[in-house]
Coordinates of N, CA and C in Angstrom, one line a residue:
Chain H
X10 N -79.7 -52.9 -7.6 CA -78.4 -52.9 -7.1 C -78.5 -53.3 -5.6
X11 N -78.1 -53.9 -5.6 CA -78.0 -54.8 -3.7 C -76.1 -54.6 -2.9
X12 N -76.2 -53.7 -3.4 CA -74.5 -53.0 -2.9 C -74.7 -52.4 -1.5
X13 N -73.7 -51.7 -0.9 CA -73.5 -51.0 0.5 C -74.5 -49.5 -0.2
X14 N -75.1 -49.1 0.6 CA -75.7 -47.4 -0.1 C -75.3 -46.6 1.3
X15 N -75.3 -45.6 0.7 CA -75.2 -44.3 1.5 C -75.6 -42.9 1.5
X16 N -75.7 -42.1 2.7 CA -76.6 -41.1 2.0 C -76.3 -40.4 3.8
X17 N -77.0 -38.8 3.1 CA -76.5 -38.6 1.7 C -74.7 -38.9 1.5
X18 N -74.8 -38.8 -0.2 CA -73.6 -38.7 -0.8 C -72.6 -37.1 -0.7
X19 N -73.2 -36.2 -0.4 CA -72.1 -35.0 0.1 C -73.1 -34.3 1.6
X20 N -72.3 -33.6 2.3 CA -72.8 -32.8 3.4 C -72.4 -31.8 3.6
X21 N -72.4 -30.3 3.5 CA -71.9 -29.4 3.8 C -72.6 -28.9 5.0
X22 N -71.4 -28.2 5.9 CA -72.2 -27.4 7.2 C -71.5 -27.0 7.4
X23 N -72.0 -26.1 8.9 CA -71.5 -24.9 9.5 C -70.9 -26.0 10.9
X24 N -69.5 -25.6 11.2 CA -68.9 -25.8 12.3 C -69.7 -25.5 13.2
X25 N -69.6 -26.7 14.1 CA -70.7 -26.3 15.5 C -71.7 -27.2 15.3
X26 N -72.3 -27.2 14.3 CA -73.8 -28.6 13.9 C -73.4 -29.6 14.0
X27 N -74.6 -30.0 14.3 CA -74.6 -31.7 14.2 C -74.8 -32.3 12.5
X28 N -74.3 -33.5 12.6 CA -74.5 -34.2 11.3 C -74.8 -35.5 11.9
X29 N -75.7 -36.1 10.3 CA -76.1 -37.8 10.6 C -76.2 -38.3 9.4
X30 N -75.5 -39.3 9.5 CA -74.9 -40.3 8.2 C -75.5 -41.8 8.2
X31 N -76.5 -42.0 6.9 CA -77.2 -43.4 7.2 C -76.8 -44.4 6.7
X32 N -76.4 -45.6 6.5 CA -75.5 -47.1 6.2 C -76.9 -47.9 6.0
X33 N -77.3 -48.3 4.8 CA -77.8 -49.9 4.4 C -76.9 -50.6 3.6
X34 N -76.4 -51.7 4.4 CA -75.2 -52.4 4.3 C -76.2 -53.9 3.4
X35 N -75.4 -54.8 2.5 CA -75.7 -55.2 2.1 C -76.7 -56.6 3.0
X36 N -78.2 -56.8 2.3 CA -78.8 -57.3 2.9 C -78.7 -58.6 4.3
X37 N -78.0 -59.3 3.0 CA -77.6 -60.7 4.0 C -76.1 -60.5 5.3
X38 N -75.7 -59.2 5.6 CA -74.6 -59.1 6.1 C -75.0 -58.9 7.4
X39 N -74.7 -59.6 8.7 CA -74.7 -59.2 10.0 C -73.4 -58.0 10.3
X40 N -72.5 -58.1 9.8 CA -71.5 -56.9 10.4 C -71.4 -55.4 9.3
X41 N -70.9 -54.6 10.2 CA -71.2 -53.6 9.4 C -70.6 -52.1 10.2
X42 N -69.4 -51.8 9.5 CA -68.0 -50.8 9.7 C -68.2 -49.8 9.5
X43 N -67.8 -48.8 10.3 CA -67.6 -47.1 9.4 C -66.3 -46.8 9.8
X44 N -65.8 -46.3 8.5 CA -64.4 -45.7 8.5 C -64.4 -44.6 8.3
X45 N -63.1 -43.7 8.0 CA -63.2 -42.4 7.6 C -61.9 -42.5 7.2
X46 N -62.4 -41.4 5.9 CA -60.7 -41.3 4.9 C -60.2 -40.3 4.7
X47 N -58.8 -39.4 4.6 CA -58.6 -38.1 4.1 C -58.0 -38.4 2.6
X48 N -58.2 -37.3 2.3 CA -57.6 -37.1 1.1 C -56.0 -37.8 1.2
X49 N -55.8 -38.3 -0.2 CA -54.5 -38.7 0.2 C -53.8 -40.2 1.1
X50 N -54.8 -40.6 1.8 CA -54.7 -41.7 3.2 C -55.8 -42.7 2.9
X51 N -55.3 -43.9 3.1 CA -55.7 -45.1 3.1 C -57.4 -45.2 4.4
X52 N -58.4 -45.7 4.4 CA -59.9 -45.2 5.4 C -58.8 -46.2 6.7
X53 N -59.4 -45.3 7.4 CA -59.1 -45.2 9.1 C -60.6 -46.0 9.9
X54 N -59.9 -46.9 10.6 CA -61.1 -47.9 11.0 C -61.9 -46.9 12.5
X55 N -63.4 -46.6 12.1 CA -64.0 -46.0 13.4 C -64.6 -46.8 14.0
X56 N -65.2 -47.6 13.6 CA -66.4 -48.7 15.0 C -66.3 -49.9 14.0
X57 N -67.1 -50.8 14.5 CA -68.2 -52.0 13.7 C -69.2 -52.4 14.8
X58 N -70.4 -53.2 14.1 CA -71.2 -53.9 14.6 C -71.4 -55.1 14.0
X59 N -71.6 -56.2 15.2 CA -72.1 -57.6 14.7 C -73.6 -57.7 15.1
X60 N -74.9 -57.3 14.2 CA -75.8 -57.4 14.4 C -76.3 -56.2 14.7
X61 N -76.6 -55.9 15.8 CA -77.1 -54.8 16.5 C -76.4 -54.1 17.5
X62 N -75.4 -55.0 18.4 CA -74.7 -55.0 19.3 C -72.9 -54.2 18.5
X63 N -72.2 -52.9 19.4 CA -71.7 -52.1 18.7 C -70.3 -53.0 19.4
X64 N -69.3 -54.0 18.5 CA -68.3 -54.4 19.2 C -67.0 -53.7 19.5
X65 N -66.9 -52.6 18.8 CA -65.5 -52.1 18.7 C -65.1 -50.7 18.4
X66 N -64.7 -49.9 19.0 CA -64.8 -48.6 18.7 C -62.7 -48.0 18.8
X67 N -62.5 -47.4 17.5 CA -61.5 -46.8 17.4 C -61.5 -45.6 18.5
X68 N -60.3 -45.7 19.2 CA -59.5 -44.1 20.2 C -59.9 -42.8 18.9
X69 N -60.0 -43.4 17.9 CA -60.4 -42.0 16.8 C -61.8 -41.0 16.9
X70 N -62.7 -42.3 17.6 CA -64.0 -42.0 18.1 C -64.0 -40.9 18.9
X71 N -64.1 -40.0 19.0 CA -64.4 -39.0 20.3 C -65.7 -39.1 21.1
X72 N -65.8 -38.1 21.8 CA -67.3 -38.4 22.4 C -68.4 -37.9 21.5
X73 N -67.4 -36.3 21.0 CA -68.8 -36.1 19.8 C -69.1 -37.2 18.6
X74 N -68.9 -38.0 18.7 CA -69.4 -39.2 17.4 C -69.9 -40.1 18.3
X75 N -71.2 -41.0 17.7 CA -72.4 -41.9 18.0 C -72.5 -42.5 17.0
X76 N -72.8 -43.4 17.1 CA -72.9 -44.9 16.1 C -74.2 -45.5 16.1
X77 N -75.2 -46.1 16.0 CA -76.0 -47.3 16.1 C -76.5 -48.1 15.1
X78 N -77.0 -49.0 15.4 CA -77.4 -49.7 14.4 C -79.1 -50.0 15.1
X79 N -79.7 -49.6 15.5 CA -81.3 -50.6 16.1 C -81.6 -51.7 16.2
X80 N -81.4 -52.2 14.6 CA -82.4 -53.3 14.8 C -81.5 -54.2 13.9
X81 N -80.2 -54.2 14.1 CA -79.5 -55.0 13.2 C -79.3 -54.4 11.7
X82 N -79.7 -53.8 10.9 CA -79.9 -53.3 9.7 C -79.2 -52.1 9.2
X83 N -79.4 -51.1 9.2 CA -79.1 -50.2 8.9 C -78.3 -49.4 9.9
X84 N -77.6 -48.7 10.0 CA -76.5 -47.8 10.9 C -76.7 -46.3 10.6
X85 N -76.4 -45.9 11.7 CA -76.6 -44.4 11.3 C -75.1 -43.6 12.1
X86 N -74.6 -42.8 11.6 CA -73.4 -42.3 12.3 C -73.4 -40.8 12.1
X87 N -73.4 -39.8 13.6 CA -73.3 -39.1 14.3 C -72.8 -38.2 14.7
X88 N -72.2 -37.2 14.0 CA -71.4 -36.1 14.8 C -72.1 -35.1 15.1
X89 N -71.7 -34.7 16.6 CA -71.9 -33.4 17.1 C -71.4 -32.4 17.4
X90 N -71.7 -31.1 17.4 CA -70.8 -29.7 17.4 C -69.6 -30.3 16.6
X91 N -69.7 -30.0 14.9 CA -68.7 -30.9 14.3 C -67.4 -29.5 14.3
X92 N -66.3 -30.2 13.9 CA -64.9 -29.2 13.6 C -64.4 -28.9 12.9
X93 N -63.5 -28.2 12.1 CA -63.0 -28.6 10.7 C -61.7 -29.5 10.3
X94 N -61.4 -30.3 11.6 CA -60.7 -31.5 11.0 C -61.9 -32.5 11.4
X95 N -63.2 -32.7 11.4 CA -63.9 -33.4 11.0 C -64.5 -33.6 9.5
X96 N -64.2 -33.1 9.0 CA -64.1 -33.1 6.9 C -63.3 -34.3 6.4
X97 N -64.2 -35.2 5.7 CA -63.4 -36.1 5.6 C -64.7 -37.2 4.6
X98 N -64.1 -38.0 4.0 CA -65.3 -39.2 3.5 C -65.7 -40.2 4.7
X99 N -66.6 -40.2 4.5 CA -67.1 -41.6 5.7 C -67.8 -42.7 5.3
X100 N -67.1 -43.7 5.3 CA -67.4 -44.7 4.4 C -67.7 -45.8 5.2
X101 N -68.8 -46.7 4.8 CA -69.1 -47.6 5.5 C -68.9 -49.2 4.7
X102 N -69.2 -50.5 5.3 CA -68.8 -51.4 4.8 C -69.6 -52.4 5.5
X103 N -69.8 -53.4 4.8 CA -70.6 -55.2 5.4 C -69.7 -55.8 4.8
X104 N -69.7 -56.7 5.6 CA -69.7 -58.5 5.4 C -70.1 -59.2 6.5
X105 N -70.4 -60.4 5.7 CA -70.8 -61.6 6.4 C -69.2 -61.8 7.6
X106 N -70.0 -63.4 8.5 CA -69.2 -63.1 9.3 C -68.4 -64.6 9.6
X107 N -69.4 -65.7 8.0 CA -68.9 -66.8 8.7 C -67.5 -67.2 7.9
X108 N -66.9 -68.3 8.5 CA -65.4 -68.9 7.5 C -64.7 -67.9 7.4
X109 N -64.3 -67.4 8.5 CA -62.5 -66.4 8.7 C -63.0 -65.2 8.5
X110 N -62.0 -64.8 7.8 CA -62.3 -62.9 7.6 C -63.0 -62.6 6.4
X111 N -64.2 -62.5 6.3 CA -64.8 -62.0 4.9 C -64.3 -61.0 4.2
X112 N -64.1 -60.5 2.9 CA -64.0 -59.7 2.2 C -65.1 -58.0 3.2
X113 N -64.9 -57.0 3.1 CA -65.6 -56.1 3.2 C -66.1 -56.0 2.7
X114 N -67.3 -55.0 2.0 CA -67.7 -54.1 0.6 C -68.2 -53.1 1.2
X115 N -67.5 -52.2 0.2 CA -67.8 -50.3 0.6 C -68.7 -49.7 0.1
X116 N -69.7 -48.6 0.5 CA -70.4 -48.3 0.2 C -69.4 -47.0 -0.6
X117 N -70.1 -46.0 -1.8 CA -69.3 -44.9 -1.9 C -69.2 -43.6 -0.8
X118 N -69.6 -43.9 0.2 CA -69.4 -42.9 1.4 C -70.2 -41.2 1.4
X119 N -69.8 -41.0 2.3 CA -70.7 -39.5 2.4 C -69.3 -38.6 2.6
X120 N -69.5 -37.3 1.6 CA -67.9 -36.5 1.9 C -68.8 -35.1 2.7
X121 N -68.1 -35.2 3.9 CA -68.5 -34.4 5.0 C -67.2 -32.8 4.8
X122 N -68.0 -31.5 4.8 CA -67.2 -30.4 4.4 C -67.7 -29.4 5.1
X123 N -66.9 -29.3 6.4 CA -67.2 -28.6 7.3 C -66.6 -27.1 6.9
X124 N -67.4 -25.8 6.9 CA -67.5 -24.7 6.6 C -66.6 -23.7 8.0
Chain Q
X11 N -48.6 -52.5 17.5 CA -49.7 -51.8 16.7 C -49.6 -52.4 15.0
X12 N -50.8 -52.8 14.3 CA -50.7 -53.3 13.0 C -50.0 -52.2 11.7
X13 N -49.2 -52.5 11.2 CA -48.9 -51.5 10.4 C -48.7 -52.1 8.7
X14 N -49.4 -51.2 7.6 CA -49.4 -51.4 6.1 C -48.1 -50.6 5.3
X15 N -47.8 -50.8 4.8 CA -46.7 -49.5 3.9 C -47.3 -50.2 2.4
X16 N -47.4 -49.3 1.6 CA -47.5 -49.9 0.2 C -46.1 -48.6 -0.3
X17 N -45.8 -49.4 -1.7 CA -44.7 -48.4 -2.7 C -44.8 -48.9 -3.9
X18 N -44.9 -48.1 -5.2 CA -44.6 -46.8 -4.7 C -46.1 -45.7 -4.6
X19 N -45.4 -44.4 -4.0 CA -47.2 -44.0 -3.7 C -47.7 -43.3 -5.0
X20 N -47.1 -43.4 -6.3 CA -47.7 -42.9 -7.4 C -46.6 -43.9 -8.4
X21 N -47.5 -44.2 -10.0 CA -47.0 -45.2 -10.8 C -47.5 -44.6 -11.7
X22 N -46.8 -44.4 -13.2 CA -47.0 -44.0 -13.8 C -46.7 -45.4 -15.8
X23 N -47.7 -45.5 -16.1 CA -47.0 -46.4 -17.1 C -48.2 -46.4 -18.4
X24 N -47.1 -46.7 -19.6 CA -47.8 -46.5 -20.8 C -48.2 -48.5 -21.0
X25 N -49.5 -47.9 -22.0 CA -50.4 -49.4 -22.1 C -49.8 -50.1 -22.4
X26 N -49.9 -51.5 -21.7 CA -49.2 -52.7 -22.3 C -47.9 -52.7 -21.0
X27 N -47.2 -51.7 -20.5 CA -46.1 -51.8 -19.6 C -46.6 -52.6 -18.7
X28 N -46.1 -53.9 -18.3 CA -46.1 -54.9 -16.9 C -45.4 -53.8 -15.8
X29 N -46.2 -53.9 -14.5 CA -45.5 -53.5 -13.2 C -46.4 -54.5 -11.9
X30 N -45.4 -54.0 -11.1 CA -45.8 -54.3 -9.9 C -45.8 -53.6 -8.6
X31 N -47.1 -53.0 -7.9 CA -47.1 -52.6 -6.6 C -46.8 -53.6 -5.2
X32 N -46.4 -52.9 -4.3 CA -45.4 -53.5 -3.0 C -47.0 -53.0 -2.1
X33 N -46.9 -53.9 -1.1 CA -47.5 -54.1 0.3 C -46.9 -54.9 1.5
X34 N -46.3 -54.3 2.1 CA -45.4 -54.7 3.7 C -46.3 -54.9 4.6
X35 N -46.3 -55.9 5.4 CA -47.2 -55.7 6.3 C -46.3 -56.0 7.9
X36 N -46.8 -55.6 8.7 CA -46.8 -56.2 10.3 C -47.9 -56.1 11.1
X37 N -48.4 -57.7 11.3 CA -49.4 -57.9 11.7 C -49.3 -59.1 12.5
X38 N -50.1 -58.6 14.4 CA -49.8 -60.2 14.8 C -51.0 -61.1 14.4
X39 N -50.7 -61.7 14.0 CA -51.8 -63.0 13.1 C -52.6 -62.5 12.4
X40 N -52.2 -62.8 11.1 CA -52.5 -62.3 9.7 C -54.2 -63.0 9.6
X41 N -54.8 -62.5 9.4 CA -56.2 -63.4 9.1 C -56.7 -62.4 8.0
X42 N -55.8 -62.5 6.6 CA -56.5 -62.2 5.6 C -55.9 -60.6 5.3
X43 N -55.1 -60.9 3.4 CA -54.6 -60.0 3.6 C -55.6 -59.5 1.9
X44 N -56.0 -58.2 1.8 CA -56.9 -57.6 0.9 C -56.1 -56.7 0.1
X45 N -56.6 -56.6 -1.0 CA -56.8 -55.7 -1.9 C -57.9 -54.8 -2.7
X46 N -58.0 -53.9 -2.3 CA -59.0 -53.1 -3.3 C -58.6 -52.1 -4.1
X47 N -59.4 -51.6 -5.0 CA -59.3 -50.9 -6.2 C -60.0 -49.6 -5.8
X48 N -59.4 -48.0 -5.9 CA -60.4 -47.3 -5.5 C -60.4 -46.2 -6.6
X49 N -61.3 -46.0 -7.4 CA -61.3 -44.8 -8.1 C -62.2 -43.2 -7.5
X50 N -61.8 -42.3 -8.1 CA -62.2 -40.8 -7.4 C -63.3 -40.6 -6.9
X51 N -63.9 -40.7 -5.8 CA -65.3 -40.4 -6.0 C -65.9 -41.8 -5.1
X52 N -65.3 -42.3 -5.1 CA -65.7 -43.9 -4.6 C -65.3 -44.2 -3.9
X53 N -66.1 -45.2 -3.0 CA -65.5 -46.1 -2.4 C -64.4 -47.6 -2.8
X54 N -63.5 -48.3 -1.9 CA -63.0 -48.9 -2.7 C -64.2 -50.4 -2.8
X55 N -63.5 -50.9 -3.8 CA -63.7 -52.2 -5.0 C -62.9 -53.1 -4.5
X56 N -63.8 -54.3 -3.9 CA -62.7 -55.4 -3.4 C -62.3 -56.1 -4.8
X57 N -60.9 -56.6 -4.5 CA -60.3 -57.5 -5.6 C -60.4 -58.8 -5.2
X58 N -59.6 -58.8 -3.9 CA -59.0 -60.2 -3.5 C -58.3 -60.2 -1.6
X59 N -58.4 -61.6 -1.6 CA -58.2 -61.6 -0.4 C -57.3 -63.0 -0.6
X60 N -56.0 -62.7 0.3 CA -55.3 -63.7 0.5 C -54.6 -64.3 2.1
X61 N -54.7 -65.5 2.1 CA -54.7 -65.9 3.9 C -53.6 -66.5 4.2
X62 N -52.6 -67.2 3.4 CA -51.5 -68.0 3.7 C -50.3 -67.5 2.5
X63 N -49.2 -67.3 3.0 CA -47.6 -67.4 2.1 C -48.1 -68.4 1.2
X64 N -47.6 -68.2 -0.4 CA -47.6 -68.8 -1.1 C -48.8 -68.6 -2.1
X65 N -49.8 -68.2 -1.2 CA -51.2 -67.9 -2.2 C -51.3 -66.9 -3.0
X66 N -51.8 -67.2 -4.3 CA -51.7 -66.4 -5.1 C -53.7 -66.5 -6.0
X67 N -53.7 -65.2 -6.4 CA -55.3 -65.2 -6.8 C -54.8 -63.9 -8.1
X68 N -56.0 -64.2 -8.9 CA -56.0 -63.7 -10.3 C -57.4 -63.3 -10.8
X69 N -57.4 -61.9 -11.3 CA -58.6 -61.8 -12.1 C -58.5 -60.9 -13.3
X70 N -58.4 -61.2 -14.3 CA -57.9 -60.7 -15.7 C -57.0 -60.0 -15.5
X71 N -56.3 -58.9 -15.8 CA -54.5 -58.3 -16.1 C -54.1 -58.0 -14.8
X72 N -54.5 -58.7 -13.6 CA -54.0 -58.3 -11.9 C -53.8 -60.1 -11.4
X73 N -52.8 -59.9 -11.1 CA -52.4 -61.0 -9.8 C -51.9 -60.7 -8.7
X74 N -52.5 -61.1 -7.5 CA -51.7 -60.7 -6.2 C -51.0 -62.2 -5.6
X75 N -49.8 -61.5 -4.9 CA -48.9 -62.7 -4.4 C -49.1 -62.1 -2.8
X76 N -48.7 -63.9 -2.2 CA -48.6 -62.9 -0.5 C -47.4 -64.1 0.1
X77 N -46.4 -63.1 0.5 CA -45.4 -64.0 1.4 C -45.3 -63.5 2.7
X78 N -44.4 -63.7 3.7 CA -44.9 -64.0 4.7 C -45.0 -62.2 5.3
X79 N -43.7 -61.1 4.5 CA -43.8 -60.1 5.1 C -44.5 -59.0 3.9
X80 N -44.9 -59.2 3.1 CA -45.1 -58.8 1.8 C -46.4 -59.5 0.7
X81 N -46.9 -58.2 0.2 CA -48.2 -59.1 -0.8 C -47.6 -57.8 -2.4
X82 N -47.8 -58.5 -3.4 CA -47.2 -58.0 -4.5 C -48.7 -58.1 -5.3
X83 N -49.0 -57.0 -6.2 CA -50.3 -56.7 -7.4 C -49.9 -56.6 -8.6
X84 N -49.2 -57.6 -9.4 CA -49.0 -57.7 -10.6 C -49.9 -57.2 -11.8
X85 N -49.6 -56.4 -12.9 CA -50.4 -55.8 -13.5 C -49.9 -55.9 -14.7
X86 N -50.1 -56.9 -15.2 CA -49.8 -57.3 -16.4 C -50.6 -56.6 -18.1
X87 N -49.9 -56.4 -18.9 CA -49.9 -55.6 -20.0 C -51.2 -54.7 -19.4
X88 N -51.1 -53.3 -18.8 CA -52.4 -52.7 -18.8 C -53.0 -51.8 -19.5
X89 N -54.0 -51.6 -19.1 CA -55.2 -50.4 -20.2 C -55.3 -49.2 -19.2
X90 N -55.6 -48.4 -20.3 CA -56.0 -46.7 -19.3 C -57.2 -46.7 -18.4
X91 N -58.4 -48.0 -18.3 CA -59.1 -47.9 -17.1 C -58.6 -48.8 -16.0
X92 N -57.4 -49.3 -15.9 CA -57.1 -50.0 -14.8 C -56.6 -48.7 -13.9
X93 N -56.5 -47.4 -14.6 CA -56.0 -46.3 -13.5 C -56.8 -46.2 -12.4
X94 N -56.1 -45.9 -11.3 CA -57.0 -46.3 -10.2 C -55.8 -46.1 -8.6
X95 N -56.7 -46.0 -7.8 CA -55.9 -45.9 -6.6 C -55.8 -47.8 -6.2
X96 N -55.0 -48.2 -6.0 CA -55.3 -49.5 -5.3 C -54.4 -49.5 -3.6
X97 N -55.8 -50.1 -3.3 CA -55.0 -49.9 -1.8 C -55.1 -51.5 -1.1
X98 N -54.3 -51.9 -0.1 CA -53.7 -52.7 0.4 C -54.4 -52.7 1.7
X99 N -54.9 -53.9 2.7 CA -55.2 -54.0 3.8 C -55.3 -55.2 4.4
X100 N -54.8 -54.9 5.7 CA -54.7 -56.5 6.4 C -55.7 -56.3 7.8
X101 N -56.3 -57.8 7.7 CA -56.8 -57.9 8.9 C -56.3 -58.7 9.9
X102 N -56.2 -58.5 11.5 CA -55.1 -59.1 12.4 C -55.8 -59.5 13.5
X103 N -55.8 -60.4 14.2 CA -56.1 -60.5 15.4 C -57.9 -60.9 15.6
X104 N -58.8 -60.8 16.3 CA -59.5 -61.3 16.0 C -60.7 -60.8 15.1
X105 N -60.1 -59.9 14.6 CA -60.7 -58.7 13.6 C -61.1 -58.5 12.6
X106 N -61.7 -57.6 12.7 CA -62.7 -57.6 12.2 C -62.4 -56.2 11.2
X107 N -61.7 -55.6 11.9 CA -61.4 -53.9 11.4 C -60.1 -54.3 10.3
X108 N -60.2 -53.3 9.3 CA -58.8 -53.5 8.4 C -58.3 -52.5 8.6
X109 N -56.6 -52.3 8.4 CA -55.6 -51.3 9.0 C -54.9 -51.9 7.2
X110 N -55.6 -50.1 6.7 CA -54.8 -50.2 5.2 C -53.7 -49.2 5.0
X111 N -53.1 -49.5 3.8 CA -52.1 -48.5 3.5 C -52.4 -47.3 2.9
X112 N -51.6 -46.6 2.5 CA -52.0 -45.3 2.0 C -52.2 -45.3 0.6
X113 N -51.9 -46.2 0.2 CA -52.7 -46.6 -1.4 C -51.3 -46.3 -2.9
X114 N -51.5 -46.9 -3.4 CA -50.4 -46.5 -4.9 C -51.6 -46.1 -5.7
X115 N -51.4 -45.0 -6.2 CA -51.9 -44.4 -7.4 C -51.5 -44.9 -8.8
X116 N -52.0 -45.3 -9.5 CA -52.1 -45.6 -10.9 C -52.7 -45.0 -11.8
X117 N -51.2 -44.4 -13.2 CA -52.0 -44.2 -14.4 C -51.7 -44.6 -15.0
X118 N -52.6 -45.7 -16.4 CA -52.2 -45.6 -17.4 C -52.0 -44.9 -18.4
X119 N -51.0 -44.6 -19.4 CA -51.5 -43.5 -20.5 C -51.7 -44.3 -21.6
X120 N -52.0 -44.0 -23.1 CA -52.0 -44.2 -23.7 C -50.6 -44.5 -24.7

C-alpha cells in the first residue's frame, strides 16, 4: 500500500504530557498538511510543508504545537503540556505540487484522547 | 475569510432513491473545488476535483457539478455502501490549505 500512513492510529494520555504524531506522506509528494477534526466538523487546516521548508501555519497553531518535517519526508507533529480541548483526529495529507491545486490524500489519522 | 456551507447535514434515503447534496462556497479565487468521501474511522477519500463553472466529473452512481457560487453531488440510484460522510472543500488563493464544510451525512437503507 503506497497511501498517506499514520501512527500511531489512537493516543491516550494524561493532560499535561506531551504527545508526537508521525506522517509518511505518499512517496512521490513534496507537500504535506496536518489538519485536525472534531467530531461532527469538517478537518481544520493546521500547517503544510513544501519539501522540508514549513510554509504556512494556522492562528489554530498555538505555541504548544511543533511541526517538522527534516529531510523532506516524513513529518512529525507535536503537542506539549496537552489539554482537553486538544482531543481530536489529526489527520495528515500529500500531494504533489505541480499543474494547479492537486487533489490531497489523507492518511486515516491519529485520534488523540486527552484524559 | 474563505467560507464552505454544505446541506443538508444528514440524508436519509432508501436504495435506488436519486438525491442531491449542496456545497456553497466563498472563495477569493477558486483554485479547485473538492470532494471527498469519509467513512467512520477514516480519513477522507478523494472523489473529485473541479476548477471552472460548468465542469462536471463522474465516477459510477456520483456526479459532481460546480457553478460559480455552488458545487452539487448527484447520487444517482444508490446502494447501502455509498453511506458515508461526504464532505466538500475548496481551495483559494494561493493555496494550498483546504477550508471544508461540515460534511452531509449519508444513509442508505435498504
Amino acid at each position: 500500500d503506497t497511501g498517506v500512513s499514520q501512527n500511531p492510529r489512537h493516543k491516550i494520555t494524561k493532560r499535561g504530557q506531551n504527545v508526537t504524531f508521525r506522517c509518511d506522506p505518499i512517496s512521490e509528494h513534496n507537500r504535506l498538511y496536518w489538519y485536525r477534526q472534531t467530531l461532527g466538523q469538517g478537518p481544520e487546516f493546521l500547517t503544510y510543508f513544501q519539501n522540508e521548508a514549513q510554509l504556512e501555519k494556522s492562528r489554530l497553531l498555538s505555541d504548544r504545537f511543533s511541526a517538522e518535517r527534516p529531510k523532506g519526508s516524513f513529518s512529525t507533529l507535536e503537542i506539549q503540556r496537552t489539554e482537553q480541548g486538544d482531543s481530536a483526529m489529526y489527520l495528515c495529507a500529500s500531494s504533489l505540487t505541480t499543474g494547479g491545486n492537486q487533489p490531497q490524500h489523507f492518511g486515516d489519522g491519529t485520534r488523540l484522547s486527552i484524559l | 475569510e474563505d467560507q464552505v456551507t454544505q446541506s443538508p447535514e444528514a440524508l436519509r434515503l432508501q436504495e435506488g432513491e436519486s438525491s442531491s447534496l449542496n456545497c456553497s462556497y466563498t472563495v477569493s479565487g477558486l483554485r479547485g473545488l473538492f470532494w471527498y468521501r469519509q467513512d467512520p474511522g477514516k480519513g477522507p477519500e478523494f472523489l473529485f476535483t473541479l476548477y471552472s463553472a460548468g465542469e462536471e466529473k463522474e465516477k459510477e452512481r456520483l456526479k459532481a457539478t460546480l457553478t460559480k457560487k455552488e458545487s452539487f453531488l448527484h447520487i444517482t440510484a444508490p446502494k447501502p455502501e455509498d453511506s458515508a460522510t461526504y464532505l466538500c472543500a475548496s481551495g483559494g488563493g494561493t493555496a494550498s490549505k483546504l477550508t471544508f464544510g461540515t460534511g452531509t451525512r449519508l444513509q442508505v437503507t435498504l
